Amino acid sequence: PTFKQSYAPQSGEIFGILGQMKETFESNLAASQKEEQTNQKAFEDLKAAKEEEIAAGQEQIDTKTDQLAETDEKLAQSKTDIEDTKASLSADEQFLAMLKEKCSMTDQEWEE
């Protein structure tokens, strides 16, 4: 081992490996970015669809709430109407009973 042996530099091979690694990393980065864009688009589409579903659901809730309020109002009105009808029926039955009694009395008077 003499010190005068010629030295063959190995840096060319190292630079080749590093260059190949750089190309691999760049292609992986490009693929990852493309995949991320695809996933971002899919997410945006899904988000828009879900927001439309939420809006439609909220609209249904509002519609059903309005229908419930109208139904409750009709129920209250119907209860009032039935109470009035029952009171009227009772008054009419009393009048009929009184009328029958008067008719009966009038019949008796005519028979005498």
mmCIF file of C-alpha atoms in Angstrom:
data_model
loop_
_atom_site.group_PDB
_atom_site.id
_atom_site.type_symbol
_atom_site.label_atom_id
_atom_site.label_comp_id
_atom_site.label_asym_id
_atom_site.label_seq_id
_atom_site.Cartn_x
_atom_site.Cartn_y
_atom_site.Cartn_z
ATOM 1 C CA PRO A 1 0.000 0.000 0.000
ATOM 2 C CA THR A 2 1.670 2.994 -1.279
ATOM 3 C CA PHE A 3 0.166 6.349 -1.110
ATOM 4 C CA LYS A 4 0.710 6.979 -4.746
ATOM 5 C CA GLN A 5 -2.029 4.665 -5.964
ATOM 6 C CA SER A 6 -4.578 6.466 -8.095
ATOM 7 C CA TYR A 7 -7.868 7.217 -6.435
ATOM 8 C CA ALA A 8 -11.006 6.477 -8.422
ATOM 9 C CA PRO A 9 -13.761 8.797 -7.199
ATOM 10 C CA GLN A 10 -17.047 7.092 -6.319
ATOM 11 C CA SER A 11 -19.120 10.278 -6.237
ATOM 12 C CA GLY A 12 -20.519 9.683 -9.726
ATOM 13 C CA GLU A 13 -22.244 6.542 -8.564
ATOM 14 C CA ILE A 14 -23.578 8.309 -5.457
ATOM 15 C CA PHE A 15 -24.884 11.183 -7.553
ATOM 16 C CA GLY A 16 -26.607 8.635 -9.800
ATOM 17 C CA ILE A 17 -28.323 7.011 -6.826
ATOM 18 C CA LEU A 18 -29.320 10.426 -5.445
ATOM 19 C CA GLY A 19 -30.667 11.488 -8.846
ATOM 20 C CA GLN A 20 -32.693 8.300 -9.111
ATOM 21 C CA MET A 21 -34.034 8.855 -5.589
ATOM 22 C CA LYS A 22 -34.970 12.431 -6.520
ATOM 23 C CA GLU A 23 -36.878 11.236 -9.604
ATOM 24 C CA THR A 24 -38.699 8.622 -7.516
ATOM 25 C CA PHE A 25 -39.604 11.213 -4.881
ATOM 26 C CA GLU A 26 -40.823 13.659 -7.525
ATOM 27 C CA SER A 27 -42.989 11.034 -9.239
ATOM 28 C CA ASN A 28 -44.368 9.951 -5.841
ATOM 29 C CA LEU A 29 -45.071 13.587 -4.971
ATOM 30 C CA ALA A 30 -46.863 14.160 -8.276
ATOM 31 C CA ALA A 31 -48.948 11.015 -7.787
ATOM 32 C CA SER A 32 -49.781 12.012 -4.213
ATOM 33 C CA GLN A 33 -50.775 15.518 -5.291
ATOM 34 C CA LYS A 34 -52.988 14.127 -8.062
ATOM 35 C CA GLU A 35 -54.585 11.692 -5.630
ATOM 36 C CA GLU A 36 -55.116 14.527 -3.138
ATOM 37 C CA GLN A 37 -56.828 16.623 -5.815
ATOM 38 C CA THR A 38 -59.075 13.696 -6.716
ATOM 39 C CA ASN A 39 -59.900 13.103 -3.062
ATOM 40 C CA GLN A 40 -60.514 16.837 -2.526
ATOM 41 C CA LYS A 41 -62.954 16.890 -5.465
ATOM 42 C CA ALA A 42 -64.736 13.796 -4.138
ATOM 43 C CA PHE A 43 -64.976 15.426 -0.714
ATOM 44 C CA GLU A 44 -66.374 18.656 -2.176
ATOM 45 C CA ASP A 45 -68.985 16.688 -4.132
ATOM 46 C CA LEU A 46 -69.958 14.678 -1.062
ATOM 47 C CA LYS A 47 -70.105 17.822 1.062
ATOM 48 C CA ALA A 48 -72.371 19.548 -1.478
ATOM 49 C CA ALA A 49 -74.659 16.515 -1.636
ATOM 50 C CA LYS A 50 -74.900 16.308 2.150
ATOM 51 C CA GLU A 51 -75.599 20.043 2.433
ATOM 52 C CA GLU A 52 -78.425 19.631 -0.097
ATOM 53 C CA GLU A 53 -79.799 16.734 1.956
ATOM 54 C CA ILE A 54 -79.620 18.842 5.111
ATOM 55 C CA ALA A 55 -81.397 21.730 3.378
ATOM 56 C CA ALA A 56 -84.103 19.376 2.091
ATOM 57 C CA GLY A 57 -84.494 17.878 5.563
ATOM 58 C CA GLN A 58 -84.785 21.335 7.105
ATOM 59 C CA GLU A 59 -87.420 22.250 4.509
ATOM 60 C CA GLN A 60 -89.361 19.110 5.417
ATOM 61 C CA ILE A 61 -89.117 19.996 9.095
ATOM 62 C CA ASP A 62 -90.469 23.484 8.386
ATOM 63 C CA THR A 63 -93.302 22.073 6.263
ATOM 64 C CA LYS A 64 -94.233 19.464 8.858
ATOM 65 C CA THR A 65 -94.109 22.073 11.630
ATOM 66 C CA ASP A 66 -96.500 24.280 9.664
ATOM 67 C CA GLN A 67 -98.796 21.321 9.008
ATOM 68 C CA LEU A 68 -98.751 20.422 12.689
ATOM 69 C CA ALA A 69 -99.665 23.980 13.662
ATOM 70 C CA GLU A 70 -102.545 23.989 11.159
ATOM 71 C CA THR A 71 -103.746 20.609 12.410
ATOM 72 C CA ASP A 72 -103.596 21.762 16.030
ATOM 73 C CA GLU A 73 -105.592 24.855 15.101
ATOM 74 C CA LYS A 74 -108.199 22.740 13.274
ATOM 75 C CA LEU A 75 -108.404 20.399 16.270
ATOM 76 C CA ALA A 76 -109.003 23.294 18.655
ATOM 77 C CA GLN A 77 -111.673 24.704 16.315
ATOM 78 C CA SER A 78 -113.301 21.279 16.004
ATOM 79 C CA LYS A 79 -113.387 20.885 19.787
ATOM 80 C CA THR A 80 -115.063 24.283 20.089
ATOM 81 C CA ASP A 81 -117.538 23.350 17.351
ATOM 82 C CA ILE A 82 -118.436 20.055 19.027
ATOM 83 C CA GLU A 83 -118.994 21.823 22.356
ATOM 84 C CA ASP A 84 -121.252 24.351 20.633
ATOM 85 C CA THR A 85 -123.100 21.561 18.807
ATOM 86 C CA LYS A 86 -123.627 19.616 22.046
ATOM 87 C CA ALA A 87 -124.955 22.742 23.778
ATOM 88 C CA SER A 88 -127.285 23.428 20.849
ATOM 89 C CA LEU A 89 -128.467 19.807 20.879
ATOM 90 C CA SER A 90 -129.182 20.003 24.576
ATOM 91 C CA ALA A 91 -131.164 23.228 24.124
ATOM 92 C CA ASP A 92 -133.060 21.706 21.189
ATOM 93 C CA GLU A 93 -133.889 18.579 23.212
ATOM 94 C CA GLN A 94 -135.180 20.739 26.069
ATOM 95 C CA PHE A 95 -137.268 22.745 23.621
ATOM 96 C CA LEU A 96 -138.630 19.536 22.095
ATOM 97 C CA ALA A 97 -139.546 18.166 25.516
ATOM 98 C CA MET A 98 -141.273 21.422 26.431
ATOM 99 C CA LEU A 99 -143.072 21.469 23.053
ATOM 100 C CA LYS A 100 -144.264 17.877 23.498
ATOM 101 C CA GLU A 101 -145.554 18.805 26.947
ATOM 102 C CA LYS A 102 -147.427 21.821 25.537
ATOM 103 C CA CYS A 103 -148.845 19.730 22.724
ATOM 104 C CA SER A 104 -149.957 17.126 25.194
ATOM 105 C CA MET A 105 -151.650 19.785 27.316
ATOM 106 C CA THR A 106 -153.289 21.295 24.251
ATOM 107 C CA ASP A 107 -154.545 17.861 23.170
ATOM 108 C CA GLN A 108 -156.056 17.315 26.617
ATOM 109 C CA GLU A 109 -157.760 20.708 26.487
ATOM 110 C CA TRP A 110 -159.290 19.937 23.102
ATOM 111 C CA GLU A 111 -160.491 16.573 24.260
ATOM 112 C CA GLU A 112 -162.449 18.131 27.158
#
